[in-house]
PDB file of C-alpha atoms in Angstrom:
ATOM      1  CA  MET A  30      68.478 -95.038  20.843  1.00 48.00           C
ATOM      2  CA  GLN A  31      67.699 -95.010  16.997  1.00 56.00           C
ATOM      3  CA  GLU A  32      65.341 -92.104  17.472  1.00 56.00           C
ATOM      4  CA  ILE A  33      68.162 -90.134  19.237  1.00 52.00           C
ATOM      5  CA  SER A  34      70.743 -90.752  16.216  1.00 73.00           C
ATOM      6  CA  GLU A  35      68.104 -89.670  13.705  1.00 76.00           C
ATOM      7  CA  ASN A  36      67.582 -86.272  15.841  1.00 88.00           C
ATOM      8  CA  LYS A  37      71.174 -85.717  15.745  1.00 90.00           C
ATOM      9  CA  LEU A  38      71.670 -86.343  12.217  1.00 94.00           C
ATOM     10  CA  ASN A  39      68.878 -84.155  11.196  1.00 94.00           C
ATOM     11  CA  MET A  40      70.144 -81.231  13.347  1.00 96.00           C
ATOM     12  CA  LEU A  41      73.775 -81.456  11.981  1.00 97.00           C
ATOM     13  CA  ARG A  42      72.374 -81.635   8.745  1.00 97.00           C
ATOM     14  CA  ARG A  43      70.233 -78.591   9.500  1.00 97.00           C
ATOM     15  CA  PHE A  44      73.162 -76.708  10.524  1.00 97.00           C
ATOM     16  CA  LEU A  45      74.974 -77.693   7.369  1.00 98.00           C
ATOM     17  CA  HIS A  46      72.323 -76.622   5.522  1.00 98.00           C
ATOM     18  CA  HIS A  47      72.216 -73.288   7.204  1.00 98.00           C
ATOM     19  CA  ASN A  48      75.958 -72.893   6.759  1.00 98.00           C
ATOM     20  CA  MET A  49      75.784 -73.130   2.964  1.00 98.00           C
ATOM     21  CA  ALA A  50      72.947 -70.603   2.763  1.00 98.00           C
ATOM     22  CA  ALA A  51      75.520 -68.359   4.546  1.00 98.00           C
ATOM     23  CA  PHE A  52      78.140 -68.899   1.858  1.00 98.00           C
ATOM     24  CA  ALA A  53      75.526 -68.162  -0.840  1.00 98.00           C
ATOM     25  CA  GLY A  54      74.338 -65.175   0.797  1.00 98.00           C
ATOM     26  CA  PHE A  55      77.758 -63.797   0.745  1.00 98.00           C
ATOM     27  CA  MET A  56      78.163 -64.691  -2.939  1.00 98.00           C
ATOM     28  CA  GLY A  57      74.876 -63.002  -3.933  1.00 97.00           C
ATOM     29  CA  ALA A  58      76.290 -59.765  -2.074  1.00 98.00           C
ATOM     30  CA  TYR A  59      79.625 -60.009  -3.661  1.00 97.00           C
ATOM     31  CA  GLY A  60      78.139 -60.221  -7.095  1.00 95.00           C
ATOM     32  CA  LEU A  61      75.588 -57.441  -6.633  1.00 96.00           C
ATOM     33  CA  LEU A  62      78.188 -55.094  -5.144  1.00 96.00           C
ATOM     34  CA  LEU A  63      80.797 -55.848  -7.866  1.00 95.00           C
ATOM     35  CA  ARG A  64      78.983 -56.851 -10.845  1.00 92.00           C
ATOM     36  CA  GLU A  65      76.825 -53.920 -11.679  1.00 87.00           C
ATOM     37  CA  ASP A  66      74.023 -55.282  -9.761  1.00 91.00           C
ATOM     38  CA  PHE A  67      73.668 -58.413 -11.177  1.00 89.00           C
ATOM     39  CA  PHE A  68      72.453 -61.426  -9.015  1.00 93.00           C
ATOM     40  CA  GLY A  69      74.690 -64.536  -9.736  1.00 93.00           C
ATOM     41  CA  ASN A  70      72.528 -67.089  -7.720  1.00 96.00           C
ATOM     42  CA  ALA A  71      69.570 -67.479  -9.824  1.00 94.00           C
ATOM     43  CA  GLN A  72      68.417 -67.626 -13.354  1.00 95.00           C
ATOM     44  CA  THR A  73      65.177 -65.353 -13.506  1.00 95.00           C
ATOM     45  CA  VAL A  74      67.020 -62.314 -14.344  1.00 94.00           C
ATOM     46  CA  ASN A  75      69.339 -63.735 -16.638  1.00 96.00           C
ATOM     47  CA  MET A  76      66.519 -65.174 -18.733  1.00 96.00           C
ATOM     48  CA  ILE A  77      64.678 -61.968 -18.843  1.00 96.00           C
ATOM     49  CA  TYR A  78      68.017 -60.431 -20.053  1.00 96.00           C
ATOM     50  CA  ILE A  79      68.277 -63.023 -22.861  1.00 97.00           C
ATOM     51  CA  ILE A  80      64.670 -61.884 -24.063  1.00 97.00           C
ATOM     52  CA  PHE A  81      65.778 -58.281 -23.781  1.00 97.00           C
ATOM     53  CA  ALA A  82      68.966 -59.164 -26.085  1.00 97.00           C
ATOM     54  CA  ILE A  83      66.961 -60.926 -28.823  1.00 97.00           C
ATOM     55  CA  LEU A  84      64.491 -58.250 -29.037  1.00 98.00           C
ATOM     56  CA  GLY A  85      67.048 -55.060 -28.805  1.00 96.00           C
ATOM     57  CA  ARG A  86      69.274 -57.457 -31.248  1.00 95.00           C
ATOM     58  CA  ASP A  87      72.349 -57.010 -28.918  1.00 95.00           C
ATOM     59  CA  PHE A  88      74.182 -60.214 -30.313  1.00 96.00           C
ATOM     60  CA  LYS A  89      77.090 -59.894 -27.830  1.00 96.00           C
ATOM     61  CA  GLU A  90      74.720 -59.715 -24.703  1.00 96.00           C
ATOM     62  CA  PHE A  91      72.985 -62.704 -25.914  1.00 97.00           C
ATOM     63  CA  LEU A  92      75.723 -64.731 -26.219  1.00 97.00           C
ATOM     64  CA  LEU A  93      77.059 -63.896 -22.813  1.00 97.00           C
ATOM     65  CA  ARG A  94      73.768 -64.541 -21.233  1.00 97.00           C
ATOM     66  CA  VAL A  95      73.174 -67.641 -23.316  1.00 98.00           C
ATOM     67  CA  VAL A  96      76.774 -69.051 -21.530  1.00 98.00           C
ATOM     68  CA  VAL A  97      75.313 -68.178 -18.069  1.00 97.00           C
ATOM     69  CA  LEU A  98      72.407 -70.293 -19.027  1.00 97.00           C
ATOM     70  CA  ILE A  99      74.608 -73.208 -20.163  1.00 98.00           C
ATOM     71  CA  LEU A 100      76.750 -73.250 -17.095  1.00 98.00           C
ATOM     72  CA  TYR A 101      73.650 -73.264 -14.818  1.00 97.00           C
ATOM     73  CA  VAL A 102      72.464 -76.022 -16.723  1.00 98.00           C
ATOM     74  CA  GLY A 103      75.667 -77.784 -17.098  1.00 98.00           C
ATOM     75  CA  ALA A 104      76.324 -77.671 -13.409  1.00 98.00           C
ATOM     76  CA  ALA A 105      72.698 -79.592 -12.528  1.00 97.00           C
ATOM     77  CA  LEU A 106      73.825 -82.019 -15.535  1.00 98.00           C
ATOM     78  CA  ILE A 107      77.219 -82.649 -13.915  1.00 98.00           C
ATOM     79  CA  TYR A 108      75.636 -82.894 -10.263  1.00 97.00           C
ATOM     80  CA  VAL A 109      73.251 -85.682 -11.481  1.00 97.00           C
ATOM     81  CA  TYR A 110      76.347 -87.558 -13.226  1.00 97.00           C
ATOM     82  CA  MET A 111      78.494 -87.603 -10.322  1.00 96.00           C
ATOM     83  CA  GLY A 112      75.541 -88.883  -7.770  1.00 94.00           C
ATOM     84  CA  LYS A 113      73.995 -91.273  -9.922  1.00 93.00           C
ATOM     85  CA  LYS A 114      76.808 -92.477 -12.127  1.00 93.00           C
ATOM     86  CA  LEU A 115      79.967 -91.930 -10.217  1.00 93.00           C
ATOM     87  CA  LYS A 116      78.307 -92.500  -6.880  1.00 92.00           C
ATOM     88  CA  LYS A 117      80.204 -89.577  -5.447  1.00 93.00           C
ATOM     89  CA  ASP A 118      79.162 -87.532  -2.266  1.00 96.00           C
ATOM     90  CA  THR A 119      77.941 -84.476  -4.057  1.00 97.00           C
ATOM     91  CA  ARG A 120      78.101 -82.486  -0.776  1.00 98.00           C
ATOM     92  CA  VAL A 121      81.823 -82.651  -0.953  1.00 97.00           C
ATOM     93  CA  ALA A 122      81.999 -82.097  -4.362  1.00 97.00           C
ATOM     94  CA  ALA A 123      79.861 -78.732  -4.114  1.00 98.00           C
ATOM     95  CA  LEU A 124      82.504 -77.585  -1.427  1.00 98.00           C
ATOM     96  CA  ILE A 125      85.134 -78.195  -3.794  1.00 98.00           C
ATOM     97  CA  VAL A 126      83.323 -76.308  -6.555  1.00 98.00           C
ATOM     98  CA  ASN A 127      82.551 -73.664  -4.225  1.00 98.00           C
ATOM     99  CA  THR A 128      86.258 -73.376  -3.266  1.00 98.00           C
ATOM    100  CA  VAL A 129      87.395 -73.110  -7.052  1.00 98.00           C
ATOM    101  CA  SER A 130      84.870 -70.671  -7.638  1.00 98.00           C
ATOM    102  CA  VAL A 131      86.167 -68.215  -4.963  1.00 98.00           C
ATOM    103  CA  VAL A 132      89.982 -68.896  -6.292  1.00 98.00           C
ATOM    104  CA  ILE A 133      88.698 -67.791  -9.931  1.00 98.00           C
ATOM    105  CA  LEU A 134      86.600 -64.926  -8.630  1.00 97.00           C
ATOM    106  CA  ALA A 135      89.583 -63.443  -6.886  1.00 97.00           C
ATOM    107  CA  SER A 136      91.995 -63.921  -9.777  1.00 96.00           C
ATOM    108  CA  LEU A 137      89.611 -62.327 -12.294  1.00 96.00           C
ATOM    109  CA  PRO A 138      90.599 -58.711 -13.560  1.00 93.00           C
ATOM    110  CA  GLU A 139      88.645 -55.947 -11.954  1.00 87.00           C
ATOM    111  CA  ASP A 140      87.528 -54.720 -15.382  1.00 91.00           C
ATOM    112  CA  THR A 141      86.121 -58.138 -16.354  1.00 94.00           C
ATOM    113  CA  ASP A 142      82.516 -57.945 -18.075  1.00 95.00           C
ATOM    114  CA  PRO A 143      80.239 -57.834 -15.446  1.00 94.00           C
ATOM    115  CA  VAL A 144      78.292 -60.719 -16.761  1.00 95.00           C
ATOM    116  CA  VAL A 145      81.275 -63.013 -17.318  1.00 96.00           C
ATOM    117  CA  GLY A 146      82.648 -61.946 -14.056  1.00 96.00           C
ATOM    118  CA  LEU A 147      79.569 -63.911 -12.541  1.00 96.00           C
ATOM    119  CA  TYR A 148      80.249 -66.960 -14.315  1.00 97.00           C
ATOM    120  CA  PRO A 149      81.865 -69.079 -11.358  1.00 97.00           C
ATOM    121  CA  ILE A 150      79.111 -67.788  -9.219  1.00 98.00           C
ATOM    122  CA  PHE A 151      76.342 -69.296 -11.590  1.00 97.00           C
ATOM    123  CA  PHE A 152      78.032 -72.480 -11.753  1.00 98.00           C
ATOM    124  CA  ALA A 153      78.902 -72.961  -8.128  1.00 98.00           C
ATOM    125  CA  MET A 154      75.501 -71.902  -6.892  1.00 98.00           C
ATOM    126  CA  SER A 155      73.773 -74.276  -9.401  1.00 98.00           C
ATOM    127  CA  PHE A 156      75.659 -77.140  -8.165  1.00 98.00           C
ATOM    128  CA  GLN A 157      75.191 -76.324  -4.435  1.00 98.00           C
ATOM    129  CA  TRP A 158      71.426 -75.816  -4.704  1.00 97.00           C
ATOM    130  CA  ASN A 159      71.081 -79.638  -5.918  1.00 97.00           C
ATOM    131  CA  ALA A 160      73.805 -80.783  -3.368  1.00 98.00           C
ATOM    132  CA  TYR A 161      72.197 -78.986  -0.547  1.00 97.00           C
ATOM    133  CA  SER A 162      68.682 -78.981  -1.329  1.00 96.00           C
ATOM    134  CA  GLY A 163      66.902 -79.374   2.282  1.00 95.00           C
ATOM    135  CA  VAL A 164      66.406 -81.282   5.345  1.00 95.00           C
ATOM    136  CA  TYR A 165      63.581 -83.337   7.227  1.00 94.00           C
ATOM    137  CA  GLY A 166      62.143 -83.665   3.675  1.00 93.00           C
ATOM    138  CA  TYR A 167      61.673 -79.792   3.261  1.00 96.00           C
ATOM    139  CA  ASN A 168      62.878 -78.684  -0.287  1.00 95.00           C
ATOM    140  CA  SER A 169      64.614 -75.595   0.605  1.00 97.00           C
ATOM    141  CA  SER A 170      66.883 -73.419  -1.601  1.00 96.00           C
ATOM    142  CA  SER A 171      70.412 -72.731   0.071  1.00 97.00           C
ATOM    143  CA  ILE A 172      71.092 -70.060  -2.560  1.00 97.00           C
ATOM    144  CA  PHE A 173      68.272 -67.497  -2.587  1.00 96.00           C
ATOM    145  CA  SER A 174      65.412 -66.539  -0.468  1.00 96.00           C
ATOM    146  CA  THR A 175      62.019 -66.407  -2.393  1.00 95.00           C
ATOM    147  CA  ASN A 176      60.698 -69.996  -2.029  1.00 96.00           C
ATOM    148  CA  ASN A 177      62.058 -70.139   1.770  1.00 97.00           C
ATOM    149  CA  ILE A 178      59.864 -66.934   2.296  1.00 98.00           C
ATOM    150  CA  ARG A 179      56.801 -68.685   0.808  1.00 97.00           C
ATOM    151  CA  GLN A 180      57.223 -71.731   2.978  1.00 98.00           C
ATOM    152  CA  VAL A 181      57.595 -69.474   5.943  1.00 98.00           C
ATOM    153  CA  SER A 182      54.339 -67.604   5.213  1.00 98.00           C
ATOM    154  CA  LEU A 183      52.453 -71.028   4.413  1.00 98.00           C
ATOM    155  CA  SER A 184      53.568 -72.638   7.274  1.00 98.00           C
ATOM    156  CA  LEU A 185      52.671 -69.768   9.484  1.00 97.00           C
ATOM    157  CA  GLY A 186      49.316 -69.676   8.048  1.00 98.00           C
ATOM    158  CA  GLU A 187      48.784 -73.352   8.351  1.00 97.00           C
ATOM    159  CA  TYR A 188      49.567 -73.183  12.089  1.00 97.00           C
ATOM    160  CA  LEU A 189      47.415 -70.199  12.813  1.00 97.00           C
ATOM    161  CA  ILE A 190      44.307 -72.278  11.359  1.00 97.00           C
ATOM    162  CA  ASP A 191      44.783 -75.829  12.805  1.00 95.00           C
ATOM    163  CA  ARG A 192      47.559 -75.207  15.795  1.00 93.00           C
ATOM    164  CA  ASN A 193      49.585 -78.121  14.466  1.00 94.00           C
ATOM    165  CA  LYS A 194      53.271 -77.881  15.874  1.00 94.00           C
ATOM    166  CA  ASN A 195      54.653 -79.732  13.049  1.00 95.00           C
ATOM    167  CA  HIS A 196      53.860 -76.334  10.987  1.00 97.00           C
ATOM    168  CA  LEU A 197      55.777 -74.311  13.361  1.00 97.00           C
ATOM    169  CA  HIS A 198      58.890 -76.960  12.784  1.00 96.00           C
ATOM    170  CA  LYS A 199      58.712 -76.372   9.282  1.00 97.00           C
ATOM    171  CA  MET A 200      58.386 -72.615   9.633  1.00 98.00           C
ATOM    172  CA  PHE A 201      61.397 -72.249  11.710  1.00 97.00           C
ATOM    173  CA  PHE A 202      63.492 -74.467   9.524  1.00 97.00           C
ATOM    174  CA  PHE A 203      62.741 -72.184   6.604  1.00 98.00           C
ATOM    175  CA  LEU A 204      63.207 -69.162   8.780  1.00 98.00           C
ATOM    176  CA  GLY A 205      66.516 -70.150   9.838  1.00 98.00           C
ATOM    177  CA  VAL A 206      67.582 -70.561   6.318  1.00 98.00           C
ATOM    178  CA  LEU A 207      66.551 -66.923   5.718  1.00 98.00           C
ATOM    179  CA  VAL A 208      68.398 -65.676   8.838  1.00 98.00           C
ATOM    180  CA  PHE A 209      71.698 -67.458   7.877  1.00 98.00           C
ATOM    181  CA  PHE A 210      71.346 -66.381   4.091  1.00 98.00           C
ATOM    182  CA  HIS A 211      71.253 -63.100   5.267  1.00 98.00           C
ATOM    183  CA  ILE A 212      74.006 -63.129   7.756  1.00 98.00           C
ATOM    184  CA  GLY A 213      75.977 -64.240   4.950  1.00 98.00           C
ATOM    185  CA  VAL A 214      74.831 -61.153   2.807  1.00 98.00           C
ATOM    186  CA  ALA A 215      75.737 -58.599   5.716  1.00 98.00           C
ATOM    187  CA  TYR A 216      78.923 -60.349   6.046  1.00 98.00           C
ATOM    188  CA  GLY A 217      79.707 -60.046   2.303  1.00 98.00           C
ATOM    189  CA  PHE A 218      78.653 -56.502   2.313  1.00 98.00           C
ATOM    190  CA  VAL A 219      80.906 -55.425   5.058  1.00 98.00           C
ATOM    191  CA  MET A 220      83.862 -57.185   3.782  1.00 98.00           C
ATOM    192  CA  THR A 221      83.223 -55.997   0.178  1.00 97.00           C
ATOM    193  CA  MET A 222      82.952 -52.500   1.350  1.00 96.00           C
ATOM    194  CA  ILE A 223      86.512 -52.826   3.132  1.00 97.00           C
ATOM    195  CA  ARG A 224      88.225 -55.372   0.645  1.00 96.00           C
ATOM    196  CA  GLY A 225      86.615 -54.904  -2.643  1.00 95.00           C
ATOM    197  CA  GLN A 226      87.089 -57.829  -4.942  1.00 94.00           C
ATOM    198  CA  SER A 227      89.435 -59.748  -2.702  1.00 96.00           C
ATOM    199  CA  SER A 228      86.780 -59.860  -0.050  1.00 97.00           C
ATOM    200  CA  ILE A 229      85.670 -63.150  -1.798  1.00 97.00           C
ATOM    201  CA  TRP A 230      88.482 -65.023   0.111  1.00 98.00           C
ATOM    202  CA  PHE A 231      86.650 -64.167   3.266  1.00 98.00           C
ATOM    203  CA  ASP A 232      83.777 -66.517   1.932  1.00 98.00           C
ATOM    204  CA  LEU A 233      86.010 -69.464   2.603  1.00 98.00           C
ATOM    205  CA  VAL A 234      85.245 -69.197   6.108  1.00 98.00           C
ATOM    206  CA  PHE A 235      81.757 -70.756   5.372  1.00 98.00           C
ATOM    207  CA  ILE A 236      83.753 -73.583   3.301  1.00 98.00           C
ATOM    208  CA  ALA A 237      85.729 -74.475   6.166  1.00 98.00           C
ATOM    209  CA  SER A 238      82.996 -74.633   8.885  1.00 98.00           C
ATOM    210  CA  GLY A 239      80.772 -76.532   5.862  1.00 98.00           C
ATOM    211  CA  ALA A 240      83.756 -79.251   5.576  1.00 98.00           C
ATOM    212  CA  VAL A 241      83.812 -79.619   9.513  1.00 98.00           C
ATOM    213  CA  LEU A 242      80.018 -80.125   9.558  1.00 98.00           C
ATOM    214  CA  LEU A 243      80.007 -82.614   6.644  1.00 98.00           C
ATOM    215  CA  GLY A 244      82.517 -84.547   8.702  1.00 97.00           C
ATOM    216  CA  PHE A 245      80.048 -84.778  11.759  1.00 96.00           C
ATOM    217  CA  VAL A 246      77.217 -85.303   9.465  1.00 97.00           C
ATOM    218  CA  LYS A 247      78.919 -88.225   7.494  1.00 96.00           C
ATOM    219  CA  LYS A 248      79.830 -89.752  10.977  1.00 94.00           C
ATOM    220  CA  ALA A 249      76.666 -89.308  12.279  1.00 93.00           C
ATOM    221  CA  GLU A 250      75.123 -91.012   9.060  1.00 93.00           C
ATOM    222  CA  LYS A 251      77.431 -93.962   9.890  1.00 90.00           C
ATOM    223  CA  GLU A 252      76.267 -94.167  13.177  1.00 87.00           C
ATOM    224  CA  ALA A 253      72.429 -94.053  12.101  1.00 83.00           C
ATOM    225  CA  LYS A 254      73.122 -97.097   9.990  1.00 75.00           C
TER     226      LYS A 254
END
């Protein structure tokens, strides 16, 4: 009975993680399409632009990019404080943060500086990355693809060598994250082409489904105890 309860819980957590990956995929597409091809889910490109701004002596660009870094780091610090100090469920907090980010994005003027226009995405995605960081003990980013692709490749390679089905389980989990992330990307592309900046409201679909799934997860967690 306990094993059945744990399997149910892990499956629900998996659905929730995939759902949040779809939300992030939409965010990524939205930023790329409406903010001059900038990706607001991660920091690699932003850090490169910080170096460019320093070497090019572009003080304005440097400040805009440093604020991005501060927001990303700040969201992680707030996540730690809420979880460790306030003992809050950061998964709920992430849904609230994501909802607020959608409202802000929809409210920004269309001529907003492209970097500033990504500020809500940088903050929300940093918080989500920590709050929804994986299932089954697997560390999986729900906001971008690189490490998930790496894990799919490694798991497939390990299975081909030793035929251990545990590697297949791992591979399909990470593959699922990739699939749902890019479902979100496709959905974001279509809605952005149709509705432009106001398309961000349609990302709330994943907030709603995430809230429902989290309710089931919390109920299953109580049952598992």
